[in-house]
PDB file of C-alpha atoms in Angstrom:
ATOM      1  CA  MET A1365     -66.722  23.810  45.668  1.00 36.00           C
ATOM      2  CA  ARG A1366     -66.699  23.392  41.933  1.00 37.00           C
ATOM      3  CA  ARG A1367     -63.420  24.470  40.385  1.00 36.00           C
ATOM      4  CA  ARG A1368     -63.722  26.992  37.580  1.00 38.00           C
ATOM      5  CA  THR A1369     -63.185  25.476  34.152  1.00 38.00           C
ATOM      6  CA  PHE A1370     -61.166  27.252  31.454  1.00 32.00           C
ATOM      7  CA  ALA A1371     -60.449  26.238  27.778  1.00 35.00           C
ATOM      8  CA  ALA A1372     -60.382  28.708  25.515  1.00 34.00           C
ATOM      9  CA  ALA A1373     -83.304  47.218   7.989  1.00 34.00           C
ATOM     10  CA  VAL A1374     -84.464  48.217  11.461  1.00 31.00           C
ATOM     11  CA  THR A1375     -87.102  45.784  12.771  1.00 33.00           C
ATOM     12  CA  THR A1376     -90.604  46.806  13.903  1.00 33.00           C
ATOM     13  CA  ALA A1377     -91.308  48.349  17.276  1.00 32.00           C
ATOM     14  CA  ALA A1378     -92.941  45.111  18.340  1.00 33.00           C
ATOM     15  CA  THR A1379     -89.727  43.162  18.030  1.00 35.00           C
ATOM     16  CA  ALA A1380     -86.911  45.661  18.273  1.00 36.00           C
ATOM     17  CA  LEU A1381     -85.432  46.678  21.572  1.00 36.00           C
ATOM     18  CA  ALA A1382     -83.447  49.721  22.566  1.00 36.00           C
ATOM     19  CA  LEU A1383     -79.779  49.970  21.770  1.00 38.00           C
ATOM     20  CA  GLY A1384     -77.482  50.048  24.768  1.00 40.00           C
ATOM     21  CA  GLY A1385     -74.764  52.614  24.066  1.00 42.00           C
ATOM     22  CA  CYS A1386     -71.465  53.293  25.667  1.00 44.00           C
ATOM     23  CA  GLY A1387     -69.659  56.603  25.517  1.00 40.00           C
ATOM     24  CA  GLY A1388     -72.843  58.565  24.855  1.00 37.00           C
ATOM     25  CA  ASP A1389     -73.140  57.483  21.225  1.00 40.00           C
ATOM     26  CA  GLU A1390     -76.016  55.244  20.126  1.00 40.00           C
ATOM     27  CA  THR A1391     -76.215  56.134  16.451  1.00 39.00           C
ATOM     28  CA  GLY A1392     -73.208  54.205  15.246  1.00 44.00           C
ATOM     29  CA  ALA A1393     -70.700  57.020  14.838  1.00 47.00           C
ATOM     30  CA  GLY A1394     -67.713  56.335  17.013  1.00 57.00           C
ATOM     31  CA  GLY A1395     -66.982  59.982  17.675  1.00 66.00           C
ATOM     32  CA  GLY A1396     -63.333  59.348  16.885  1.00 83.00           C
ATOM     33  CA  LYS A1397     -63.232  56.212  19.045  1.00 92.00           C
ATOM     34  CA  PRO A1398     -63.268  52.623  17.755  1.00 97.00           C
ATOM     35  CA  TYR A1399     -66.906  51.579  17.334  1.00 98.00           C
ATOM     36  CA  ILE A1400     -68.078  48.012  17.919  1.00 98.00           C
ATOM     37  CA  ALA A1401     -71.648  47.010  17.023  1.00 98.00           C
ATOM     38  CA  ILE A1402     -72.772  44.090  19.184  1.00 98.00           C
ATOM     39  CA  VAL A1403     -75.814  42.011  18.225  1.00 97.00           C
ATOM     40  CA  SER A1404     -76.845  39.398  20.777  1.00 96.00           C
ATOM     41  CA  LYS A1405     -79.430  36.628  20.694  1.00 92.00           C
ATOM     42  CA  GLY A1406     -81.642  38.464  23.169  1.00 89.00           C
ATOM     43  CA  PHE A1407     -81.874  41.523  25.347  1.00 85.00           C
ATOM     44  CA  GLN A1408     -84.368  41.123  28.171  1.00 78.00           C
ATOM     45  CA  GLN A1409     -82.909  38.207  30.100  1.00 82.00           C
ATOM     46  CA  GLN A1410     -80.493  39.005  32.889  1.00 87.00           C
ATOM     47  CA  PHE A1411     -77.767  37.018  31.150  1.00 90.00           C
ATOM     48  CA  TRP A1412     -77.727  39.354  28.153  1.00 93.00           C
ATOM     49  CA  GLN A1413     -77.834  42.406  30.388  1.00 93.00           C
ATOM     50  CA  ALA A1414     -74.778  41.079  32.214  1.00 92.00           C
ATOM     51  CA  VAL A1415     -72.964  40.526  28.892  1.00 95.00           C
ATOM     52  CA  LYS A1416     -73.873  44.081  27.929  1.00 96.00           C
ATOM     53  CA  LYS A1417     -72.566  45.441  31.223  1.00 95.00           C
ATOM     54  CA  GLY A1418     -69.252  43.631  30.809  1.00 96.00           C
ATOM     55  CA  ALA A1419     -68.860  44.954  27.261  1.00 98.00           C
ATOM     56  CA  GLU A1420     -69.671  48.509  28.347  1.00 98.00           C
ATOM     57  CA  GLU A1421     -67.170  48.392  31.196  1.00 97.00           C
ATOM     58  CA  GLU A1422     -64.396  47.121  28.929  1.00 98.00           C
ATOM     59  CA  ALA A1423     -65.254  49.676  26.245  1.00 98.00           C
ATOM     60  CA  ARG A1424     -64.840  52.470  28.779  1.00 97.00           C
ATOM     61  CA  ARG A1425     -61.484  51.082  29.849  1.00 97.00           C
ATOM     62  CA  GLN A1426     -60.347  50.795  26.244  1.00 96.00           C
ATOM     63  CA  HIS A1427     -61.762  54.187  25.159  1.00 97.00           C
ATOM     64  CA  ALA A1428     -64.075  52.538  22.641  1.00 97.00           C
ATOM     65  CA  THR A1429     -67.751  52.962  21.774  1.00 97.00           C
ATOM     66  CA  ILE A1430     -70.261  50.122  21.538  1.00 97.00           C
ATOM     67  CA  SER A1431     -73.909  49.553  20.731  1.00 97.00           C
ATOM     68  CA  PHE A1432     -75.690  46.483  22.066  1.00 97.00           C
ATOM     69  CA  GLU A1433     -79.016  45.091  20.875  1.00 96.00           C
ATOM     70  CA  GLY A1434     -80.939  41.861  20.529  1.00 95.00           C
ATOM     71  CA  PRO A1435     -84.408  40.616  19.593  1.00 95.00           C
ATOM     72  CA  ALA A1436     -87.258  40.366  22.076  1.00 90.00           C
ATOM     73  CA  THR A1437     -87.041  36.569  22.123  1.00 87.00           C
ATOM     74  CA  GLU A1438     -84.415  34.062  21.116  1.00 84.00           C
ATOM     75  CA  ALA A1439     -86.816  32.594  18.585  1.00 85.00           C
ATOM     76  CA  ASP A1440     -86.973  35.798  16.506  1.00 91.00           C
ATOM     77  CA  VAL A1441     -84.388  35.110  13.839  1.00 93.00           C
ATOM     78  CA  GLU A1442     -85.822  37.671  11.414  1.00 96.00           C
ATOM     79  CA  ALA A1443     -85.461  40.464  13.950  1.00 96.00           C
ATOM     80  CA  GLN A1444     -81.823  39.562  14.524  1.00 96.00           C
ATOM     81  CA  VAL A1445     -81.127  39.464  10.783  1.00 96.00           C
ATOM     82  CA  ASN A1446     -82.546  42.979  10.505  1.00 97.00           C
ATOM     83  CA  MET A1447     -80.468  44.170  13.438  1.00 97.00           C
ATOM     84  CA  LEU A1448     -77.265  42.805  11.948  1.00 97.00           C
ATOM     85  CA  ALA A1449     -78.048  44.360   8.563  1.00 96.00           C
ATOM     86  CA  ASN A1450     -78.716  47.696  10.247  1.00 96.00           C
ATOM     87  CA  SER A1451     -75.515  47.454  12.274  1.00 96.00           C
ATOM     88  CA  ILE A1452     -73.403  46.804   9.191  1.00 96.00           C
ATOM     89  CA  GLY A1453     -74.989  49.855   7.581  1.00 95.00           C
ATOM     90  CA  LYS A1454     -73.521  51.975  10.378  1.00 95.00           C
ATOM     91  CA  LYS A1455     -70.023  50.957   9.214  1.00 96.00           C
ATOM     92  CA  PRO A1456     -68.625  49.846  12.564  1.00 98.00           C
ATOM     93  CA  ASP A1457     -64.958  49.052  13.072  1.00 98.00           C
ATOM     94  CA  ALA A1458     -65.911  45.570  14.307  1.00 98.00           C
ATOM     95  CA  ILE A1459     -69.005  43.479  14.970  1.00 98.00           C
ATOM     96  CA  GLY A1460     -69.812  41.210  17.903  1.00 98.00           C
ATOM     97  CA  LEU A1461     -72.418  38.548  17.080  1.00 97.00           C
ATOM     98  CA  ALA A1462     -74.235  35.810  18.983  1.00 95.00           C
ATOM     99  CA  ALA A1463     -76.077  34.066  16.165  1.00 93.00           C
ATOM    100  CA  LEU A1464     -79.565  32.629  16.422  1.00 91.00           C
ATOM    101  CA  ASP A1465     -79.292  31.039  12.988  1.00 89.00           C
ATOM    102  CA  SER A1466     -75.954  31.077  11.179  1.00 84.00           C
ATOM    103  CA  ARG A1467     -77.450  30.224   7.790  1.00 87.00           C
ATOM    104  CA  ALA A1468     -79.854  33.149   7.907  1.00 91.00           C
ATOM    105  CA  LEU A1469     -77.012  35.523   8.821  1.00 93.00           C
ATOM    106  CA  GLU A1470     -74.419  34.239   6.347  1.00 93.00           C
ATOM    107  CA  PRO A1471     -75.122  36.830   3.588  1.00 94.00           C
ATOM    108  CA  TYR A1472     -74.483  39.631   6.082  1.00 95.00           C
ATOM    109  CA  LEU A1473     -71.380  37.974   7.442  1.00 95.00           C
ATOM    110  CA  LYS A1474     -70.051  37.899   3.889  1.00 96.00           C
ATOM    111  CA  LYS A1475     -70.919  41.564   3.512  1.00 96.00           C
ATOM    112  CA  ALA A1476     -68.924  42.356   6.643  1.00 96.00           C
ATOM    113  CA  GLN A1477     -66.046  40.312   5.275  1.00 96.00           C
ATOM    114  CA  ARG A1478     -66.076  42.202   1.982  1.00 96.00           C
ATOM    115  CA  SER A1479     -65.890  45.479   3.887  1.00 95.00           C
ATOM    116  CA  ARG A1480     -63.023  44.070   5.987  1.00 96.00           C
ATOM    117  CA  THR A1481     -65.001  44.467   9.188  1.00 97.00           C
ATOM    118  CA  PRO A1482     -63.864  41.819  11.668  1.00 98.00           C
ATOM    119  CA  VAL A1483     -66.612  39.753  13.265  1.00 97.00           C
ATOM    120  CA  VAL A1484     -66.204  38.350  16.777  1.00 98.00           C
ATOM    121  CA  ALA A1485     -68.668  35.590  17.609  1.00 96.00           C
ATOM    122  CA  PHE A1486     -69.839  35.111  21.170  1.00 95.00           C
ATOM    123  CA  ASP A1487     -71.999  32.865  23.329  1.00 89.00           C
ATOM    124  CA  SER A1488     -73.136  30.304  20.762  1.00 76.00           C
ATOM    125  CA  GLY A1489     -70.615  30.855  18.018  1.00 72.00           C
ATOM    126  CA  VAL A1490     -71.340  31.087  14.324  1.00 80.00           C
ATOM    127  CA  ASP A1491     -71.250  28.184  11.875  1.00 79.00           C
ATOM    128  CA  SER A1492     -68.931  30.023   9.520  1.00 86.00           C
ATOM    129  CA  ASP A1493     -65.218  30.622   9.047  1.00 90.00           C
ATOM    130  CA  ILE A1494     -65.741  34.393   8.865  1.00 95.00           C
ATOM    131  CA  PRO A1495     -65.585  35.225  12.610  1.00 96.00           C
ATOM    132  CA  VAL A1496     -62.019  35.826  13.779  1.00 97.00           C
ATOM    133  CA  THR A1497     -62.689  34.129  17.131  1.00 97.00           C
ATOM    134  CA  THR A1498     -65.498  33.008  19.433  1.00 96.00           C
ATOM    135  CA  ALA A1499     -65.802  34.088  23.068  1.00 96.00           C
ATOM    136  CA  ALA A1500     -67.986  31.528  24.788  1.00 93.00           C
ATOM    137  CA  THR A1501     -68.576  28.973  27.490  1.00 93.00           C
ATOM    138  CA  ASP A1502     -67.596  25.411  26.653  1.00 95.00           C
ATOM    139  CA  ASN A1503     -71.267  24.530  26.362  1.00 95.00           C
ATOM    140  CA  LYS A1504     -70.817  20.806  25.771  1.00 96.00           C
ATOM    141  CA  ALA A1505     -68.669  20.409  28.870  1.00 97.00           C
ATOM    142  CA  ALA A1506     -71.009  22.570  30.920  1.00 97.00           C
ATOM    143  CA  ALA A1507     -74.046  20.560  29.774  1.00 98.00           C
ATOM    144  CA  ALA A1508     -72.245  17.348  30.687  1.00 98.00           C
ATOM    145  CA  GLU A1509     -71.739  18.747  34.171  1.00 98.00           C
ATOM    146  CA  ALA A1510     -75.457  19.540  34.360  1.00 98.00           C
ATOM    147  CA  ALA A1511     -76.229  15.975  33.280  1.00 98.00           C
ATOM    148  CA  GLN A1512     -73.965  14.573  35.975  1.00 98.00           C
ATOM    149  CA  HIS A1513     -75.806  16.503  38.670  1.00 98.00           C
ATOM    150  CA  MET A1514     -79.182  15.563  37.213  1.00 98.00           C
ATOM    151  CA  ALA A1515     -78.247  11.888  37.291  1.00 98.00           C
ATOM    152  CA  LYS A1516     -77.353  12.256  40.957  1.00 98.00           C
ATOM    153  CA  ALA A1517     -80.594  14.103  41.699  1.00 97.00           C
ATOM    154  CA  VAL A1518     -82.734  11.297  40.214  1.00 98.00           C
ATOM    155  CA  GLY A1519     -80.701   8.491  41.770  1.00 97.00           C
ATOM    156  CA  GLY A1520     -79.291   7.351  38.442  1.00 97.00           C
ATOM    157  CA  LYS A1521     -82.531   6.007  37.029  1.00 97.00           C
ATOM    158  CA  GLY A1522     -85.917   7.021  35.660  1.00 98.00           C
ATOM    159  CA  LYS A1523     -87.232   9.366  32.993  1.00 98.00           C
ATOM    160  CA  VAL A1524     -85.524  12.700  32.395  1.00 98.00           C
ATOM    161  CA  ALA A1525     -86.853  15.380  30.016  1.00 98.00           C
ATOM    162  CA  MET A1526     -85.099  18.262  28.306  1.00 98.00           C
ATOM    163  CA  VAL A1527     -86.487  21.683  27.397  1.00 98.00           C
ATOM    164  CA  VAL A1528     -83.921  23.259  25.071  1.00 98.00           C
ATOM    165  CA  HIS A1529     -83.904  26.846  23.871  1.00 95.00           C
ATOM    166  CA  SER A1530     -82.842  26.300  20.241  1.00 92.00           C
ATOM    167  CA  GLN A1531     -82.100  23.655  17.643  1.00 91.00           C
ATOM    168  CA  THR A1532     -80.331  26.122  15.303  1.00 87.00           C
ATOM    169  CA  ALA A1533     -78.127  28.172  17.632  1.00 86.00           C
ATOM    170  CA  GLY A1534     -74.799  26.638  18.545  1.00 87.00           C
ATOM    171  CA  SER A1535     -75.386  26.995  22.281  1.00 90.00           C
ATOM    172  CA  GLY A1536     -78.680  25.116  22.098  1.00 93.00           C
ATOM    173  CA  ILE A1537     -77.150  22.334  20.044  1.00 94.00           C
ATOM    174  CA  ASP A1538     -74.150  21.975  22.344  1.00 95.00           C
ATOM    175  CA  ARG A1539     -76.157  22.138  25.564  1.00 97.00           C
ATOM    176  CA  ARG A1540     -78.452  19.448  24.201  1.00 98.00           C
ATOM    177  CA  ASP A1541     -75.740  17.204  22.836  1.00 98.00           C
ATOM    178  CA  GLY A1542     -73.420  17.544  25.819  1.00 98.00           C
ATOM    179  CA  PHE A1543     -76.238  16.585  28.179  1.00 98.00           C
ATOM    180  CA  VAL A1544     -77.378  13.638  26.059  1.00 98.00           C
ATOM    181  CA  LYS A1545     -73.879  12.289  25.449  1.00 98.00           C
ATOM    182  CA  TRP A1546     -72.959  12.271  29.134  1.00 98.00           C
ATOM    183  CA  MET A1547     -76.217  10.581  30.150  1.00 98.00           C
ATOM    184  CA  ARG A1548     -75.884   7.845  27.534  1.00 98.00           C
ATOM    185  CA  ALA A1549     -72.290   7.160  28.493  1.00 98.00           C
ATOM    186  CA  HIS A1550     -72.544   7.326  32.264  1.00 98.00           C
ATOM    187  CA  ALA A1551     -76.171   6.874  33.364  1.00 98.00           C
ATOM    188  CA  PRO A1552     -77.645   3.820  31.596  1.00 97.00           C
ATOM    189  CA  GLY A1553     -80.526   3.756  34.048  1.00 98.00           C
ATOM    190  CA  VAL A1554     -81.755   7.157  32.912  1.00 98.00           C
ATOM    191  CA  GLU A1555     -84.316   7.191  30.097  1.00 98.00           C
ATOM    192  CA  LEU A1556     -84.101  10.424  28.123  1.00 98.00           C
ATOM    193  CA  LEU A1557     -87.417  11.602  26.719  1.00 98.00           C
ATOM    194  CA  PRO A1558     -87.518  13.273  23.268  1.00 98.00           C
ATOM    195  CA  VAL A1559     -86.052  16.777  23.315  1.00 98.00           C
ATOM    196  CA  GLN A1560     -88.582  19.611  23.385  1.00 98.00           C
ATOM    197  CA  TYR A1561     -87.794  23.138  22.169  1.00 97.00           C
ATOM    198  CA  GLY A1562     -89.199  26.253  23.803  1.00 96.00           C
ATOM    199  CA  GLY A1563     -87.253  29.007  22.059  1.00 93.00           C
ATOM    200  CA  GLY A1564     -85.926  30.231  25.392  1.00 92.00           C
ATOM    201  CA  ASP A1565     -89.371  31.664  26.132  1.00 93.00           C
ATOM    202  CA  GLN A1566     -90.440  31.175  29.734  1.00 95.00           C
ATOM    203  CA  THR A1567     -94.171  30.879  29.079  1.00 96.00           C
ATOM    204  CA  LYS A1568     -93.747  28.450  26.185  1.00 97.00           C
ATOM    205  CA  SER A1569     -91.225  26.401  28.168  1.00 98.00           C
ATOM    206  CA  ALA A1570     -93.642  26.249  31.113  1.00 98.00           C
ATOM    207  CA  ASP A1571     -96.408  24.974  28.828  1.00 98.00           C
ATOM    208  CA  ILE A1572     -94.056  22.356  27.393  1.00 98.00           C
ATOM    209  CA  THR A1573     -93.077  21.284  30.897  1.00 98.00           C
ATOM    210  CA  LYS A1574     -96.709  20.854  31.941  1.00 98.00           C
ATOM    211  CA  ALA A1575     -97.354  18.784  28.801  1.00 98.00           C
ATOM    212  CA  ILE A1576     -94.336  16.596  29.553  1.00 98.00           C
ATOM    213  CA  ILE A1577     -95.547  15.945  33.092  1.00 98.00           C
ATOM    214  CA  ALA A1578     -99.110  15.237  31.927  1.00 98.00           C
ATOM    215  CA  SER A1579     -97.839  12.711  29.358  1.00 98.00           C
ATOM    216  CA  ASN A1580     -95.191  11.242  31.640  1.00 98.00           C
ATOM    217  CA  PRO A1581     -96.430  11.378  35.247  1.00 97.00           C
ATOM    218  CA  ASP A1582     -93.453   9.221  36.264  1.00 98.00           C
ATOM    219  CA  VAL A1583     -90.877  11.726  34.978  1.00 98.00           C
ATOM    220  CA  LYS A1584     -88.207  12.257  37.613  1.00 98.00           C
ATOM    221  CA  GLY A1585     -86.209  15.198  36.273  1.00 98.00           C
ATOM    222  CA  ILE A1586     -86.364  18.054  33.755  1.00 98.00           C
ATOM    223  CA  TYR A1587     -83.430  20.068  32.409  1.00 98.00           C
ATOM    224  CA  GLY A1588     -83.760  23.624  31.058  1.00 98.00           C
ATOM    225  CA  SER A1589     -80.900  24.732  28.791  1.00 97.00           C
ATOM    226  CA  ASN A1590     -80.916  28.522  29.329  1.00 94.00           C
ATOM    227  CA  GLU A1591     -82.426  31.153  31.597  1.00 92.00           C
ATOM    228  CA  GLY A1592     -85.835  31.312  29.920  1.00 94.00           C
ATOM    229  CA  SER A1593     -86.035  27.540  29.562  1.00 97.00           C
ATOM    230  CA  ALA A1594     -85.023  26.907  33.158  1.00 97.00           C
ATOM    231  CA  MET A1595     -87.494  29.442  34.548  1.00 97.00           C
ATOM    232  CA  GLY A1596     -90.199  27.886  32.397  1.00 98.00           C
ATOM    233  CA  VAL A1597     -89.384  24.441  33.732  1.00 98.00           C
ATOM    234  CA  ILE A1598     -89.554  25.702  37.332  1.00 98.00           C
ATOM    235  CA  GLN A1599     -92.878  27.399  36.621  1.00 98.00           C
ATOM    236  CA  GLY A1600     -94.314  24.391  34.800  1.00 98.00           C
ATOM    237  CA  VAL A1601     -93.402  21.991  37.583  1.00 98.00           C
ATOM    238  CA  LYS A1602     -94.982  24.314  40.149  1.00 97.00           C
ATOM    239  CA  GLU A1603     -98.177  24.769  38.128  1.00 98.00           C
ATOM    240  CA  SER A1604     -98.414  20.993  37.748  1.00 98.00           C
ATOM    241  CA  GLY A1605     -98.539  20.720  41.520  1.00 97.00           C
ATOM    242  CA  ARG A1606     -95.453  18.539  41.649  1.00 96.00           C
ATOM    243  CA  THR A1607     -92.719  18.708  44.267  1.00 95.00           C
ATOM    244  CA  ASP A1608     -91.008  15.438  43.354  1.00 96.00           C
ATOM    245  CA  VAL A1609     -89.546  16.421  39.959  1.00 98.00           C
ATOM    246  CA  ALA A1610     -85.871  17.397  40.066  1.00 98.00           C
ATOM    247  CA  THR A1611     -84.978  20.430  37.975  1.00 98.00           C
ATOM    248  CA  VAL A1612     -81.543  21.402  36.708  1.00 98.00           C
ATOM    249  CA  GLY A1613     -80.869  24.505  34.667  1.00 96.00           C
ATOM    250  CA  PHE A1614     -78.443  26.740  32.867  1.00 95.00           C
ATOM    251  CA  ASP A1615     -77.680  30.403  33.665  1.00 93.00           C
ATOM    252  CA  SER A1616     -78.312  32.245  36.913  1.00 93.00           C
ATOM    253  CA  GLY A1617     -80.925  34.977  36.769  1.00 90.00           C
ATOM    254  CA  GLN A1618     -82.542  36.065  40.015  1.00 93.00           C
ATOM    255  CA  GLY A1619     -85.501  33.728  39.578  1.00 94.00           C
ATOM    256  CA  GLN A1620     -83.191  30.746  39.291  1.00 95.00           C
ATOM    257  CA  ILE A1621     -81.143  31.890  42.259  1.00 96.00           C
ATOM    258  CA  ASN A1622     -84.328  32.104  44.331  1.00 96.00           C
ATOM    259  CA  ALA A1623     -85.390  28.636  43.173  1.00 97.00           C
ATOM    260  CA  VAL A1624     -82.046  27.120  44.131  1.00 97.00           C
ATOM    261  CA  GLU A1625     -82.028  28.799  47.529  1.00 96.00           C
ATOM    262  CA  GLU A1626     -85.592  27.632  48.190  1.00 95.00           C
ATOM    263  CA  GLY A1627     -84.892  24.071  47.075  1.00 95.00           C
ATOM    264  CA  ARG A1628     -87.139  24.221  44.004  1.00 96.00           C
ATOM    265  CA  MET A1629     -84.170  23.705  41.690  1.00 97.00           C
ATOM    266  CA  ALA A1630     -81.374  21.262  42.410  1.00 97.00           C
ATOM    267  CA  GLY A1631     -78.827  23.585  40.839  1.00 97.00           C
ATOM    268  CA  ALA A1632     -77.630  25.036  37.564  1.00 97.00           C
ATOM    269  CA  ILE A1633     -74.673  26.004  35.453  1.00 97.00           C
ATOM    270  CA  THR A1634     -73.706  29.649  35.589  1.00 95.00           C
ATOM    271  CA  GLN A1635     -71.613  31.192  32.883  1.00 92.00           C
ATOM    272  CA  ASP A1636     -69.476  34.309  33.291  1.00 93.00           C
ATOM    273  CA  PRO A1637     -71.412  36.787  31.136  1.00 92.00           C
ATOM    274  CA  GLY A1638     -69.327  39.758  32.194  1.00 94.00           C
ATOM    275  CA  ALA A1639     -66.216  37.968  30.950  1.00 95.00           C
ATOM    276  CA  ILE A1640     -67.949  37.195  27.654  1.00 96.00           C
ATOM    277  CA  GLY A1641     -68.771  40.878  27.147  1.00 97.00           C
ATOM    278  CA  ARG A1642     -65.264  41.964  28.063  1.00 97.00           C
ATOM    279  CA  GLN A1643     -63.682  39.440  25.721  1.00 98.00           C
ATOM    280  CA  VAL A1644     -65.880  40.543  22.799  1.00 98.00           C
ATOM    281  CA  VAL A1645     -64.539  44.073  23.153  1.00 98.00           C
ATOM    282  CA  ARG A1646     -60.929  43.005  23.693  1.00 98.00           C
ATOM    283  CA  ALA A1647     -60.969  40.616  20.740  1.00 98.00           C
ATOM    284  CA  SER A1648     -62.642  43.198  18.496  1.00 98.00           C
ATOM    285  CA  LEU A1649     -59.971  45.791  19.272  1.00 98.00           C
ATOM    286  CA  ALA A1650     -57.206  43.255  18.726  1.00 98.00           C
ATOM    287  CA  ALA A1651     -58.718  42.202  15.395  1.00 97.00           C
ATOM    288  CA  MET A1652     -58.874  45.828  14.262  1.00 96.00           C
ATOM    289  CA  LYS A1653     -55.113  45.939  14.761  1.00 95.00           C
ATOM    290  CA  GLY A1654     -54.608  42.766  12.753  1.00 94.00           C
ATOM    291  CA  LYS A1655     -53.591  40.633  15.708  1.00 96.00           C
ATOM    292  CA  LYS A1656     -53.969  36.859  15.472  1.00 94.00           C
ATOM    293  CA  LEU A1657     -56.584  35.468  17.844  1.00 97.00           C
ATOM    294  CA  PRO A1658     -57.246  31.944  19.100  1.00 96.00           C
ATOM    295  CA  GLU A1659     -60.132  30.088  17.492  1.00 95.00           C
ATOM    296  CA  VAL A1660     -61.979  30.026  20.821  1.00 94.00           C
ATOM    297  CA  ILE A1661     -61.737  32.179  23.932  1.00 96.00           C
ATOM    298  CA  ASN A1662     -63.232  30.006  26.648  1.00 94.00           C
ATOM    299  CA  THR A1663     -64.823  32.140  29.369  1.00 94.00           C
ATOM    300  CA  GLY A1664     -65.465  29.407  31.913  1.00 93.00           C
ATOM    301  CA  TYR A1665     -68.433  28.117  33.898  1.00 95.00           C
ATOM    302  CA  TYR A1666     -69.476  26.942  37.379  1.00 95.00           C
ATOM    303  CA  TRP A1667     -72.003  24.544  38.827  1.00 97.00           C
ATOM    304  CA  TYR A1668     -73.909  26.155  41.683  1.00 97.00           C
ATOM    305  CA  ASP A1669     -76.439  24.836  44.169  1.00 97.00           C
ATOM    306  CA  ARG A1670     -77.610  25.866  47.625  1.00 95.00           C
ATOM    307  CA  HIS A1671     -74.444  24.474  49.182  1.00 96.00           C
ATOM    308  CA  ASN A1672     -72.022  26.787  47.354  1.00 97.00           C
ATOM    309  CA  ILE A1673     -74.168  29.657  46.059  1.00 96.00           C
ATOM    310  CA  ASP A1674     -72.786  32.070  48.651  1.00 95.00           C
ATOM    311  CA  ASP A1675     -69.132  31.289  47.945  1.00 96.00           C
ATOM    312  CA  PRO A1676     -67.381  34.450  46.661  1.00 94.00           C
ATOM    313  CA  GLU A1677     -66.185  32.660  43.523  1.00 92.00           C
ATOM    314  CA  ILE A1678     -69.767  31.758  42.633  1.00 94.00           C
ATOM    315  CA  SER A1679     -71.608  34.881  43.768  1.00 92.00           C
ATOM    316  CA  SER A1680     -69.297  37.093  41.709  1.00 90.00           C
ATOM    317  CA  VAL A1681     -70.598  35.621  38.420  1.00 91.00           C
ATOM    318  CA  LEU A1682     -74.320  35.312  39.177  1.00 91.00           C
ATOM    319  CA  TYR A1683     -76.389  37.574  36.938  1.00 83.00           C
ATOM    320  CA  HIS A1684     -78.694  39.336  39.408  1.00 71.00           C
TER     321      HIS A1684
END
């Protein structure tokens, strides 16, 4: 079994999603409790719901109040900018942020800094020195692990494609680069096709996958870098009528779990989203008190496949 790895303006109704409150307060007033406004990269995927659940549980333990929101898709940078601006306007005691595009958010990060509101980055980090810490998976190491298993699945040779969820978010960059670096260093027989970006959208990622297979009928494996990407890859391979293309993913929503159990996906990396949510709340409360925090709080990851998916250590961090 894989050993766990440790290291460290409101938008329109079409794009905005409901706030997830804790402590019965969803308007931003803490009701006398510390209030943390959390803005994620998404909301609908099971991963983000698991992060939200972990944050809510920790907030209850710590007698704090949170709000949790994210755009409808991980490609909607404008919606996230609006959400962050709106959150700052509520004057929270701290902000948790998983950035889709650090450059687009920088003016609001500076505004938070001027108001002495600590910002805790999570999931993908923020390309800025303003956040007091980042609670995240070591995405480069996790992607390297995915690459290792992909190389094994394709017998160490042949064409491998990548469907990545973002080229601006830190997690997308790291999950791309970690995968590529490991393959180039350790699997010279694998030919990596040009990276394709699907914005973490399942339908778009499925269409990209079908296009990859149509253009490269000899492709042997396809990697999806997050939940939406991975589900899109699985769907695209199925709709292409192929059963001989190995798929490796990232995250562990129910659809991916089903695919692994049924043999339609070789395996995937699962993060510990509950731990990420808990650490965002803990770090925010510590920062409010002026405590020094490490640069990175690494929340760990696992590789799972049908051989170990039922192990207690694995099943406890799956997102379903």
